[in-house]
Amino acid sequence: FSAGNLRPVADAIRNKLPDVQIIIAADNDSETDGNPGITKATEAAQAVGGAVAIPGIHGDFNDVHQAEGLEAVAAAIKAATRPALDLKTEVARLAALDPLEYDRQRAEAANALNVRSSTLDAEIKKQRLRSDTPSNAGAMDFEDVELWPDPVDGAELLDEIEAEVNRHCITADRVPTAVALWVLFTWQIDAARTAAILAITSPEKRCGKTTLLALLTRLVRKPLPASNISPAAVFRAIEKWTPTLLIDEADTFLKQNDELRGVLNSGHTRSSAYVVRTVGDDHEPRQFSTWGAKVIAMIGKLPDTLADRALPVAMRRKLTSEKVERLRGDPFVGLRQRMARFAVDNVDQLKQAQPQIPDGINDRAGDNWEPLLAIADAAGSDWPEKARAAAIALSGEVAEADSIKTMLLADMRRLLVDDKCLSSTDLTAKLGDMEDRPWPEFGKSGKPITPARVARLLTDFQIRPEKLPSESGYSRGTKSSSIEILIKVGQLK
């Protein structure tokens, strides 16, 4: 870069690294009219709240090094000062910040501009309203969350979130613990290295996915719900707003969209959470961020590559004996303020955290749970133990095996609703036709599941092939009554 594009380079660095101190080492073009080196450096520093270091001689800092040595370079950089801020430029910069980051810079910025914090708040609000012009119709208006005035107890905060999940939703064991941690994670995503997708799945309709999504929309940071979304919309929305993306009805469009799956996959690890696309009439390559918190809700199973980057949240229909409260209004303003405060108070600790990953989960699952375990450790009380128990239960090797068996039972029950009896051959053929399930390419062979494999998976449930009458005499297969017995004794919901 040169003096000509120093300002956009400084803007790009500030957008990527909002917390760092920026010092611009200017050229001293004292023999050129207007001294463009210092002029452009000053403009860039004003735009990003940075400082300017100026060589004591005509030229750049390479010239200072040659003429006076490294000590002179170090002294000039140490003496860097912030230029007087241009009010309009500084307000525009602050208005573009994330609300949490603005809150962190607010007091210092008001002092530098010699205005009261309340006056600056009013100007920032006006600037943000002006940015939402008709040409940006449909632009998001995310809530500016005020920080809770007092420090927040993390364990009590997580207890409250977990209680809300239990109050409004029917889920599998340990799921409310995972959801509570993931909700708080959305407020602290800037401290994380990985961002696991929250995968809300159910075997059929009316299992409460919509209710849980509605609750999450009221709890997570900067929620952006969508029942259908294109690949371009994902990375452009993330680049522009850094939202928590909540995708519903994913079973209707995700499996047929390789590009969308690739974009979603790319957002798992911060260091590689980018896609490159060409933009403009000259097709200039540009890098877009895909780093952000995401929820995917669907009937059926998440595609394997996404499931590998996800925390599984299994939903089911509530029994007639189970009661939940309806979700009405938005009584969670104070809860969001406390989550915002906890995030600000603990961001430095969480950036440095290296939580212990429990035995029994693989490396990728450990990456998925790492930021949640760090939050649990920071919260204290019984949450470190609860979080690790949830990790093992939902993402451990035993959990993976059990989930496959339960999925097989659920799919067999669906097939046996119409056909009360199915031979083993017919059963596996029907399973192999379920394109949204793992049975068409099951195991390392990549071939359809076999009768022998079905029998092995069902051994723990004491379901074995029985003699069934057929046109040719007898065949071996399964009766619907076998699964109904499991339902009655509570082994399968």
Short mmCIF file of C-alpha atoms in Angstrom, two decimals:
data_model
loop_
_atom_site.label_atom_id
_atom_site.label_comp_id
_atom_site.label_asym_id
_atom_site.label_seq_id
_atom_site.Cartn_x
_atom_site.Cartn_y
_atom_site.Cartn_z
CA PHE A 1 0.00 0.00 0.00
CA SER A 2 0.98 3.60 -0.44
CA ALA A 3 -0.27 6.98 0.75
CA GLY A 4 -3.04 6.77 -1.85
CA ASN A 5 -4.78 3.76 -0.29
CA LEU A 6 -3.53 4.07 3.27
CA ARG A 7 -7.02 4.97 4.55
CA PRO A 8 -8.83 1.85 3.21
CA VAL A 9 -6.00 -0.38 4.44
CA ALA A 10 -6.28 1.15 7.91
CA ASP A 11 -10.08 0.69 7.79
CA ALA A 12 -9.67 -2.98 6.86
CA ILE A 13 -7.25 -3.59 9.72
CA ARG A 14 -9.53 -1.82 12.18
CA ASN A 15 -12.53 -3.91 11.04
CA LYS A 16 -10.60 -7.14 11.54
CA LEU A 17 -8.91 -6.07 14.79
CA PRO A 18 -11.21 -3.62 16.60
CA ASP A 19 -9.26 -3.72 19.88
CA VAL A 20 -5.67 -3.11 18.78
CA GLN A 21 -3.70 0.11 18.93
CA ILE A 22 -2.84 1.25 15.40
CA ILE A 23 0.28 3.38 14.82
CA ILE A 24 0.84 4.64 11.29
CA ALA A 25 4.49 5.20 10.49
CA ALA A 26 4.23 8.08 8.02
CA ASP A 27 6.55 9.31 5.32
CA ASN A 28 7.76 12.87 5.90
CA ASP A 29 7.41 14.43 2.44
CA SER A 30 8.59 17.83 3.67
CA GLU A 31 9.90 18.82 0.25
CA THR A 32 6.58 18.11 -1.49
CA ASP A 33 3.68 20.56 -1.47
CA GLY A 34 1.07 19.59 1.10
CA ASN A 35 3.33 16.85 2.55
CA PRO A 36 1.11 13.99 1.30
CA GLY A 37 2.87 11.38 3.47
CA ILE A 38 1.91 13.05 6.75
CA THR A 39 -1.44 14.34 5.41
CA LYS A 40 -2.64 10.90 4.31
CA ALA A 41 -1.32 9.20 7.44
CA THR A 42 -3.14 11.74 9.60
CA GLU A 43 -6.42 11.21 7.72
CA ALA A 44 -6.11 7.43 8.10
CA ALA A 45 -5.28 7.71 11.82
CA GLN A 46 -8.29 9.98 12.39
CA ALA A 47 -10.53 7.44 10.64
CA VAL A 48 -9.48 4.51 12.81
CA GLY A 49 -8.65 6.22 16.11
CA GLY A 50 -4.96 5.58 15.60
CA ALA A 51 -1.72 7.48 16.18
CA VAL A 52 0.90 8.84 13.77
CA ALA A 53 4.68 8.42 14.04
CA ILE A 54 6.62 11.00 12.01
CA PRO A 55 10.29 10.76 10.92
CA GLY A 56 12.44 13.61 12.22
CA ILE A 57 14.04 14.00 8.79
CA HIS A 58 12.81 14.22 5.23
CA GLY A 59 11.98 10.71 3.96
CA ASP A 60 10.60 7.51 5.43
CA PHE A 61 11.63 5.34 8.34
CA ASN A 62 14.10 3.42 6.19
CA ASP A 63 15.91 6.72 5.76
CA VAL A 64 15.81 7.30 9.53
CA HIS A 65 17.29 3.83 10.06
CA GLN A 66 20.13 4.47 7.62
CA ALA A 67 20.90 7.95 8.92
CA GLU A 68 20.35 7.63 12.67
CA GLY A 69 19.95 3.94 13.53
CA LEU A 70 17.22 1.72 14.96
CA GLU A 71 17.12 3.64 18.25
CA ALA A 72 15.86 6.72 16.39
CA VAL A 73 13.16 4.63 14.68
CA ALA A 74 12.03 3.20 18.02
CA ALA A 75 11.99 6.64 19.64
CA ALA A 76 9.85 8.11 16.86
CA ILE A 77 7.33 5.29 17.07
CA LYS A 78 7.22 5.56 20.86
CA ALA A 79 6.50 9.28 20.48
CA ALA A 80 3.56 8.67 18.12
CA THR A 81 0.54 10.84 18.94
CA ARG A 82 -3.10 10.75 18.06
CA PRO A 83 -4.07 13.62 15.75
CA ALA A 84 -7.04 15.79 16.58
CA LEU A 85 -10.11 13.82 15.64
CA ASP A 86 -12.51 14.92 12.95
CA LEU A 87 -15.92 14.71 14.62
CA LYS A 88 -17.87 13.41 11.61
CA THR A 89 -15.23 10.82 10.73
CA GLU A 90 -14.96 9.55 14.29
CA VAL A 91 -18.75 9.29 14.72
CA ALA A 92 -19.00 7.32 11.47
CA ARG A 93 -16.27 4.95 12.65
CA LEU A 94 -17.90 4.40 16.04
CA ALA A 95 -21.35 3.89 14.50
CA ALA A 96 -19.97 1.06 12.37
CA LEU A 97 -18.75 -0.86 15.43
CA ASP A 98 -20.54 -3.80 16.97
CA PRO A 99 -22.65 -2.50 19.94
CA LEU A 100 -20.49 -4.36 22.45
CA GLU A 101 -17.27 -3.00 20.95
CA TYR A 102 -18.75 0.51 20.86
CA ASP A 103 -19.56 0.23 24.56
CA ARG A 104 -15.93 -0.65 25.27
CA GLN A 105 -14.58 2.36 23.29
CA ARG A 106 -17.35 4.79 24.23
CA ALA A 107 -15.81 6.51 27.28
CA GLU A 108 -12.36 6.96 25.70
CA ALA A 109 -13.87 8.23 22.44
CA ALA A 110 -16.10 10.75 24.23
CA ASN A 111 -13.11 12.02 26.17
CA ALA A 112 -11.01 12.37 23.00
CA LEU A 113 -13.82 14.31 21.30
CA ASN A 114 -14.38 16.41 24.43
CA VAL A 115 -18.10 15.58 24.56
CA ARG A 116 -20.29 13.84 27.12
CA SER A 117 -20.90 10.10 26.64
CA SER A 118 -24.67 10.70 26.41
CA THR A 119 -24.13 13.26 23.63
CA LEU A 120 -21.95 10.80 21.74
CA ASP A 121 -24.60 8.07 22.18
CA ALA A 122 -27.21 10.34 20.61
CA GLU A 123 -24.97 11.10 17.61
CA ILE A 124 -24.17 7.41 17.13
CA LYS A 125 -27.87 6.58 17.11
CA LYS A 126 -28.54 9.29 14.50
CA GLN A 127 -25.68 8.01 12.35
CA ARG A 128 -27.02 4.46 12.43
CA LEU A 129 -30.51 5.66 11.51
CA ARG A 130 -29.09 7.64 8.57
CA SER A 131 -27.28 4.54 7.37
CA ASP A 132 -30.59 2.66 7.12
CA THR A 133 -31.69 4.47 3.94
CA PRO A 134 -34.35 3.37 1.43
CA SER A 135 -31.56 2.07 -0.80
CA ASN A 136 -30.86 -0.41 2.00
CA ALA A 137 -34.48 -1.51 2.31
CA GLY A 138 -34.72 -4.61 4.44
CA ALA A 139 -31.49 -3.83 6.30
CA MET A 140 -31.38 -5.33 9.76
CA ASP A 141 -31.97 -3.21 12.84
CA PHE A 142 -30.31 -5.16 15.63
CA GLU A 143 -30.98 -4.26 19.22
CA ASP A 144 -28.41 -2.13 21.01
CA VAL A 145 -28.07 -4.12 24.22
CA GLU A 146 -27.15 -2.05 27.26
CA LEU A 147 -24.71 -3.70 29.62
CA TRP A 148 -26.03 -4.80 33.00
CA PRO A 149 -24.68 -2.28 35.54
CA ASP A 150 -23.18 -4.85 37.93
CA PRO A 151 -20.90 -7.89 37.50
CA VAL A 152 -22.81 -11.08 36.73
CA ASP A 153 -22.52 -14.53 38.32
CA GLY A 154 -21.94 -16.87 35.36
CA ALA A 155 -23.34 -19.99 37.02
CA GLU A 156 -26.58 -18.25 37.97
CA LEU A 157 -26.83 -16.86 34.45
CA LEU A 158 -26.45 -20.31 32.86
CA ASP A 159 -28.91 -21.80 35.37
CA GLU A 160 -31.50 -19.25 34.27
CA ILE A 161 -30.99 -19.91 30.55
CA GLU A 162 -31.17 -23.67 31.11
CA ALA A 163 -34.39 -23.22 33.11
CA GLU A 164 -35.97 -21.27 30.23
CA VAL A 165 -35.16 -24.09 27.80
CA ASN A 166 -36.71 -26.66 30.15
CA ARG A 167 -39.74 -24.41 30.72
CA HIS A 168 -40.63 -24.06 27.05
CA CYS A 169 -39.22 -27.12 25.23
CA ILE A 170 -39.12 -30.92 25.34
CA THR A 171 -35.64 -32.17 24.53
CA ALA A 172 -33.34 -35.11 25.10
CA ASP A 173 -31.32 -35.37 28.31
CA ARG A 174 -28.42 -32.90 28.66
CA VAL A 175 -29.65 -30.82 25.72
CA PRO A 176 -30.77 -27.83 27.88
CA THR A 177 -27.25 -27.67 29.34
CA ALA A 178 -25.70 -27.57 25.87
CA VAL A 179 -28.20 -24.99 24.62
CA ALA A 180 -27.58 -22.70 27.61
CA LEU A 181 -23.82 -22.79 27.01
CA TRP A 182 -24.24 -22.22 23.28
CA VAL A 183 -26.55 -19.23 23.83
CA LEU A 184 -23.93 -17.57 26.04
CA PHE A 185 -21.27 -18.53 23.46
CA THR A 186 -23.01 -16.34 20.85
CA TRP A 187 -22.25 -13.32 23.05
CA GLN A 188 -18.60 -14.34 23.37
CA ILE A 189 -17.87 -15.64 19.88
CA ASP A 190 -15.04 -13.13 19.41
CA ALA A 191 -13.10 -14.99 22.12
CA ALA A 192 -13.51 -18.41 20.45
CA ARG A 193 -11.34 -20.36 18.04
CA THR A 194 -14.12 -22.61 16.73
CA ALA A 195 -17.85 -22.06 16.22
CA ALA A 196 -19.93 -25.23 16.26
CA ILE A 197 -23.33 -25.17 14.58
CA LEU A 198 -26.29 -25.81 16.87
CA ALA A 199 -28.09 -28.60 14.98
CA ILE A 200 -31.77 -28.90 15.96
CA THR A 201 -33.19 -32.08 14.45
CA SER A 202 -36.32 -34.19 14.82
CA PRO A 203 -37.60 -37.38 13.19
CA GLU A 204 -40.94 -35.80 12.23
CA LYS A 205 -43.04 -32.64 12.38
CA ARG A 206 -44.43 -31.01 15.52
CA CYS A 207 -41.48 -31.85 17.77
CA GLY A 208 -40.87 -28.32 19.03
CA LYS A 209 -38.14 -27.05 16.68
CA THR A 210 -40.04 -23.84 15.98
CA THR A 211 -40.54 -23.18 19.69
CA LEU A 212 -36.85 -23.66 20.46
CA LEU A 213 -35.91 -21.39 17.53
CA ALA A 214 -38.31 -18.73 18.79
CA LEU A 215 -36.70 -18.93 22.23
CA LEU A 216 -33.19 -18.71 20.74
CA THR A 217 -34.21 -15.67 18.71
CA ARG A 218 -34.99 -13.91 22.00
CA LEU A 219 -31.77 -14.98 23.70
CA VAL A 220 -28.85 -15.03 21.26
CA ARG A 221 -26.75 -12.06 20.20
CA LYS A 222 -27.92 -10.30 16.99
CA PRO A 223 -30.40 -12.97 15.81
CA LEU A 224 -31.00 -13.26 12.04
CA PRO A 225 -33.74 -15.88 11.36
CA ALA A 226 -34.28 -17.32 7.86
CA SER A 227 -36.39 -20.20 6.54
CA ASN A 228 -34.43 -20.26 3.29
CA ILE A 229 -31.12 -18.65 2.39
CA SER A 230 -28.69 -18.64 -0.52
CA PRO A 231 -24.91 -19.20 -0.24
CA ALA A 232 -24.21 -15.57 -1.22
CA ALA A 233 -26.67 -14.28 1.38
CA VAL A 234 -24.88 -16.28 4.10
CA PHE A 235 -21.43 -14.79 3.61
CA ARG A 236 -22.68 -11.31 2.74
CA ALA A 237 -24.92 -11.19 5.84
CA ILE A 238 -22.10 -12.43 8.06
CA GLU A 239 -19.62 -9.97 6.55
CA LYS A 240 -22.02 -7.05 7.02
CA TRP A 241 -23.74 -7.76 10.34
CA THR A 242 -21.85 -10.58 12.15
CA PRO A 243 -25.23 -12.00 13.26
CA THR A 244 -26.32 -15.26 14.85
CA LEU A 245 -27.84 -17.00 11.84
CA LEU A 246 -30.91 -19.16 12.61
CA ILE A 247 -31.83 -21.33 9.60
CA ASP A 248 -35.16 -23.18 9.76
CA GLU A 249 -36.72 -25.73 7.36
CA ALA A 250 -33.23 -26.73 6.20
CA ASP A 251 -34.49 -30.14 5.08
CA THR A 252 -36.31 -28.40 2.19
CA PHE A 253 -33.20 -26.94 0.53
CA LEU A 254 -29.90 -27.80 2.24
CA LYS A 255 -29.20 -31.33 1.01
CA GLN A 256 -29.53 -30.35 -2.66
CA ASN A 257 -27.21 -27.35 -2.32
CA ASP A 258 -23.53 -28.30 -2.31
CA GLU A 259 -22.36 -24.67 -2.42
CA LEU A 260 -24.41 -23.70 0.63
CA ARG A 261 -23.08 -26.66 2.60
CA GLY A 262 -19.54 -25.63 1.66
CA VAL A 263 -20.09 -22.05 2.83
CA LEU A 264 -21.57 -23.23 6.13
CA ASN A 265 -18.74 -25.73 6.61
CA SER A 266 -16.14 -23.01 6.09
CA GLY A 267 -17.32 -21.04 9.13
CA HIS A 268 -16.27 -23.63 11.70
CA THR A 269 -12.69 -22.50 12.43
CA ARG A 270 -11.91 -18.79 12.78
CA SER A 271 -8.53 -18.94 11.00
CA SER A 272 -10.05 -20.40 7.82
CA ALA A 273 -13.58 -18.96 7.98
CA TYR A 274 -13.50 -17.23 4.60
CA VAL A 275 -14.79 -17.68 1.07
CA VAL A 276 -13.45 -15.85 -2.00
CA ARG A 277 -15.83 -14.52 -4.65
CA THR A 278 -15.47 -12.09 -7.54
CA VAL A 279 -17.38 -8.82 -7.31
CA GLY A 280 -18.08 -5.81 -9.53
CA ASP A 281 -17.92 -5.33 -13.27
CA ASP A 282 -14.21 -6.14 -13.33
CA HIS A 283 -14.74 -9.37 -11.32
CA GLU A 284 -12.26 -8.37 -8.65
CA PRO A 285 -11.60 -11.24 -6.20
CA ARG A 286 -12.72 -10.44 -2.66
CA GLN A 287 -12.53 -12.32 0.59
CA PHE A 288 -15.73 -12.67 2.67
CA SER A 289 -15.90 -13.82 6.27
CA THR A 290 -18.09 -16.80 7.20
CA TRP A 291 -17.18 -16.68 10.89
CA GLY A 292 -20.26 -16.55 13.08
CA ALA A 293 -22.72 -18.45 15.25
CA LYS A 294 -25.26 -20.54 13.31
CA VAL A 295 -28.32 -22.64 14.09
CA ILE A 296 -29.71 -25.17 11.60
CA ALA A 297 -33.12 -26.74 12.27
CA MET A 298 -34.52 -29.55 10.14
CA ILE A 299 -36.41 -32.82 10.01
CA GLY A 300 -34.03 -35.69 9.53
CA LYS A 301 -30.27 -35.89 9.70
CA LEU A 302 -27.80 -33.10 9.03
CA PRO A 303 -25.39 -33.82 6.12
CA ASP A 304 -22.30 -35.59 7.44
CA THR A 305 -19.81 -32.75 6.95
CA LEU A 306 -22.08 -30.32 8.80
CA ALA A 307 -22.98 -32.85 11.49
CA ASP A 308 -19.25 -33.25 12.16
CA ARG A 309 -19.11 -29.51 12.94
CA ALA A 310 -22.27 -29.41 15.05
CA LEU A 311 -23.67 -29.84 18.54
CA PRO A 312 -26.64 -32.23 18.27
CA VAL A 313 -29.95 -31.06 19.73
CA ALA A 314 -32.54 -33.83 19.44
CA MET A 315 -36.20 -32.83 19.70
CA ARG A 316 -39.24 -35.06 20.15
CA ARG A 317 -42.98 -34.76 20.50
CA LYS A 318 -44.14 -34.17 24.02
CA LEU A 319 -46.16 -36.87 25.69
CA THR A 320 -49.67 -36.12 26.93
CA SER A 321 -48.30 -36.24 30.48
CA GLU A 322 -45.68 -33.53 29.77
CA LYS A 323 -46.41 -29.83 30.05
CA VAL A 324 -44.53 -26.80 28.72
CA GLU A 325 -45.24 -23.08 28.95
CA ARG A 326 -46.15 -21.12 25.85
CA LEU A 327 -43.62 -18.53 24.77
CA ARG A 328 -45.26 -15.10 24.84
CA GLY A 329 -43.70 -11.69 24.29
CA ASP A 330 -40.10 -10.90 25.12
CA PRO A 331 -39.46 -11.03 28.88
CA PHE A 332 -35.71 -11.53 28.38
CA VAL A 333 -34.35 -7.97 28.07
CA GLY A 334 -32.61 -8.16 31.45
CA LEU A 335 -31.25 -11.61 30.65
CA ARG A 336 -29.67 -10.32 27.42
CA GLN A 337 -28.14 -7.39 29.30
CA ARG A 338 -26.58 -9.76 31.82
CA MET A 339 -25.20 -11.99 29.06
CA ALA A 340 -23.68 -8.93 27.39
CA ARG A 341 -22.06 -7.87 30.66
CA PHE A 342 -20.69 -11.36 31.35
CA ALA A 343 -19.21 -11.41 27.83
CA VAL A 344 -17.42 -8.09 28.25
CA ASP A 345 -16.09 -8.97 31.71
CA ASN A 346 -14.75 -12.38 30.65
CA VAL A 347 -13.55 -11.87 27.07
CA ASP A 348 -9.84 -11.72 27.96
CA GLN A 349 -10.03 -14.82 30.17
CA LEU A 350 -11.88 -16.78 27.49
CA LYS A 351 -9.40 -15.79 24.77
CA GLN A 352 -6.63 -17.39 26.81
CA ALA A 353 -8.64 -20.41 28.00
CA GLN A 354 -7.47 -23.95 27.27
CA PRO A 355 -10.22 -26.09 28.83
CA GLN A 356 -9.65 -29.76 29.49
CA ILE A 357 -11.50 -31.90 26.94
CA PRO A 358 -13.05 -35.02 28.50
CA ASP A 359 -12.03 -38.48 27.35
CA GLY A 360 -14.43 -40.30 25.07
CA ILE A 361 -14.99 -37.65 22.39
CA ASN A 362 -13.00 -37.33 19.19
CA ASP A 363 -10.82 -34.37 18.18
CA ARG A 364 -13.46 -32.61 16.07
CA ALA A 365 -16.08 -32.97 18.80
CA GLY A 366 -13.50 -31.62 21.24
CA ASP A 367 -13.03 -28.56 19.01
CA ASN A 368 -16.80 -28.08 18.92
CA TRP A 369 -17.09 -28.13 22.70
CA GLU A 370 -13.92 -26.19 23.54
CA PRO A 371 -15.47 -22.68 23.70
CA LEU A 372 -18.49 -23.98 25.63
CA LEU A 373 -16.29 -25.75 28.17
CA ALA A 374 -14.27 -22.54 28.56
CA ILE A 375 -17.48 -20.66 29.37
CA ALA A 376 -18.50 -23.35 31.87
CA ASP A 377 -15.10 -23.12 33.57
CA ALA A 378 -15.38 -19.32 33.76
CA ALA A 379 -18.89 -19.63 35.25
CA GLY A 380 -17.80 -22.08 37.93
CA SER A 381 -20.06 -23.79 40.50
CA ASP A 382 -21.25 -27.14 39.07
CA TRP A 383 -21.10 -26.01 35.43
CA PRO A 384 -17.64 -27.42 34.57
CA GLU A 385 -18.89 -30.91 35.52
CA LYS A 386 -22.31 -30.43 33.88
CA ALA A 387 -20.77 -29.20 30.64
CA ARG A 388 -18.40 -32.16 30.34
CA ALA A 389 -21.18 -34.61 31.14
CA ALA A 390 -23.26 -33.02 28.37
CA ALA A 391 -20.33 -33.20 25.94
CA ILE A 392 -19.89 -36.91 26.55
CA ALA A 393 -23.63 -37.62 26.45
CA LEU A 394 -24.31 -35.68 23.23
CA SER A 395 -21.04 -35.97 21.29
CA GLY A 396 -19.17 -38.92 22.79
CA GLU A 397 -18.47 -42.16 20.97
CA VAL A 398 -21.20 -43.97 22.92
CA ALA A 399 -23.68 -41.19 22.11
CA GLU A 400 -22.89 -41.50 18.40
CA ALA A 401 -23.55 -45.25 18.47
CA ASP A 402 -26.75 -44.89 20.48
CA SER A 403 -28.08 -42.15 18.22
CA ILE A 404 -27.71 -44.42 15.17
CA LYS A 405 -29.62 -47.21 16.92
CA THR A 406 -32.40 -44.86 18.01
CA MET A 407 -32.59 -43.40 14.50
CA LEU A 408 -32.92 -46.91 13.04
CA LEU A 409 -35.75 -47.74 15.45
CA ALA A 410 -37.57 -44.51 14.61
CA ASP A 411 -37.27 -45.15 10.86
CA MET A 412 -38.42 -48.75 11.23
CA ARG A 413 -41.45 -47.56 13.16
CA ARG A 414 -42.34 -45.19 10.29
CA LEU A 415 -42.02 -48.01 7.75
CA LEU A 416 -44.12 -50.41 9.85
CA VAL A 417 -47.06 -48.02 10.26
CA ASP A 418 -48.52 -49.15 6.92
CA ASP A 419 -46.89 -52.57 6.66
CA LYS A 420 -47.30 -54.31 9.98
CA CYS A 421 -44.73 -56.90 8.93
CA LEU A 422 -41.70 -56.55 6.65
CA SER A 423 -39.20 -59.17 5.59
CA SER A 424 -35.58 -58.33 6.29
CA THR A 425 -34.96 -57.91 2.56
CA ASP A 426 -37.90 -55.54 2.08
CA LEU A 427 -37.04 -53.60 5.25
CA THR A 428 -33.44 -52.92 4.20
CA ALA A 429 -34.58 -52.02 0.67
CA LYS A 430 -36.96 -49.40 2.06
CA LEU A 431 -34.28 -48.10 4.42
CA GLY A 432 -31.92 -47.82 1.47
CA ASP A 433 -34.43 -45.58 -0.33
CA MET A 434 -34.33 -42.95 2.45
CA GLU A 435 -32.02 -40.42 0.83
CA ASP A 436 -32.00 -38.08 3.85
CA ARG A 437 -30.80 -40.81 6.23
CA PRO A 438 -27.49 -42.70 6.53
CA TRP A 439 -28.84 -46.08 5.37
CA PRO A 440 -28.21 -45.74 1.57
CA GLU A 441 -24.45 -45.39 2.18
CA PHE A 442 -23.92 -47.01 5.54
CA GLY A 443 -20.54 -47.69 7.09
CA LYS A 444 -17.11 -47.65 5.51
CA SER A 445 -18.24 -49.61 2.44
CA GLY A 446 -20.51 -46.80 1.27
CA LYS A 447 -23.14 -49.42 0.31
CA PRO A 448 -26.76 -49.73 1.55
CA ILE A 449 -27.32 -51.18 5.00
CA THR A 450 -27.72 -54.99 5.08
CA PRO A 451 -30.10 -57.24 7.04
CA ALA A 452 -27.16 -58.52 9.08
CA ARG A 453 -26.12 -54.97 10.05
CA VAL A 454 -29.71 -54.12 11.03
CA ALA A 455 -29.85 -57.19 13.24
CA ARG A 456 -26.58 -56.24 15.00
CA LEU A 457 -27.75 -52.67 15.66
CA LEU A 458 -30.99 -53.93 17.23
CA THR A 459 -29.38 -56.50 19.51
CA ASP A 460 -29.39 -54.17 22.54
CA PHE A 461 -33.16 -53.74 22.16
CA GLN A 462 -33.81 -57.51 22.04
CA ILE A 463 -35.38 -57.19 18.59
CA ARG A 464 -34.58 -60.25 16.45
CA PRO A 465 -35.84 -61.45 13.08
CA GLU A 466 -39.01 -63.54 13.36
CA LYS A 467 -40.70 -66.06 11.10
CA LEU A 468 -43.23 -64.27 8.91
CA PRO A 469 -45.77 -65.91 6.58
CA SER A 470 -45.17 -65.26 2.88
CA GLU A 471 -46.40 -66.53 -0.50
CA SER A 472 -43.49 -68.94 -0.67
CA GLY A 473 -43.95 -70.20 2.86
CA TYR A 474 -41.98 -68.30 5.49
CA SER A 475 -39.45 -65.49 5.53
CA ARG A 476 -37.56 -63.77 8.28
CA GLY A 477 -38.40 -60.18 9.20
CA THR A 478 -39.77 -57.73 11.76
CA LYS A 479 -43.23 -57.02 13.14
CA SER A 480 -44.47 -53.60 14.23
CA SER A 481 -45.41 -55.16 17.59
CA SER A 482 -41.70 -55.51 18.44
CA ILE A 483 -41.21 -51.75 18.36
CA GLU A 484 -44.53 -50.99 20.05
CA ILE A 485 -43.33 -53.02 23.04
CA LEU A 486 -40.24 -50.80 23.28
CA ILE A 487 -42.43 -47.71 23.23
CA LYS A 488 -44.58 -49.02 26.06
CA VAL A 489 -41.61 -49.77 28.30
CA GLY A 490 -40.07 -46.36 27.59
CA GLN A 491 -36.99 -47.41 25.60
CA LEU A 492 -38.09 -45.40 22.57
CA LYS A 493 -40.10 -42.17 22.70
#
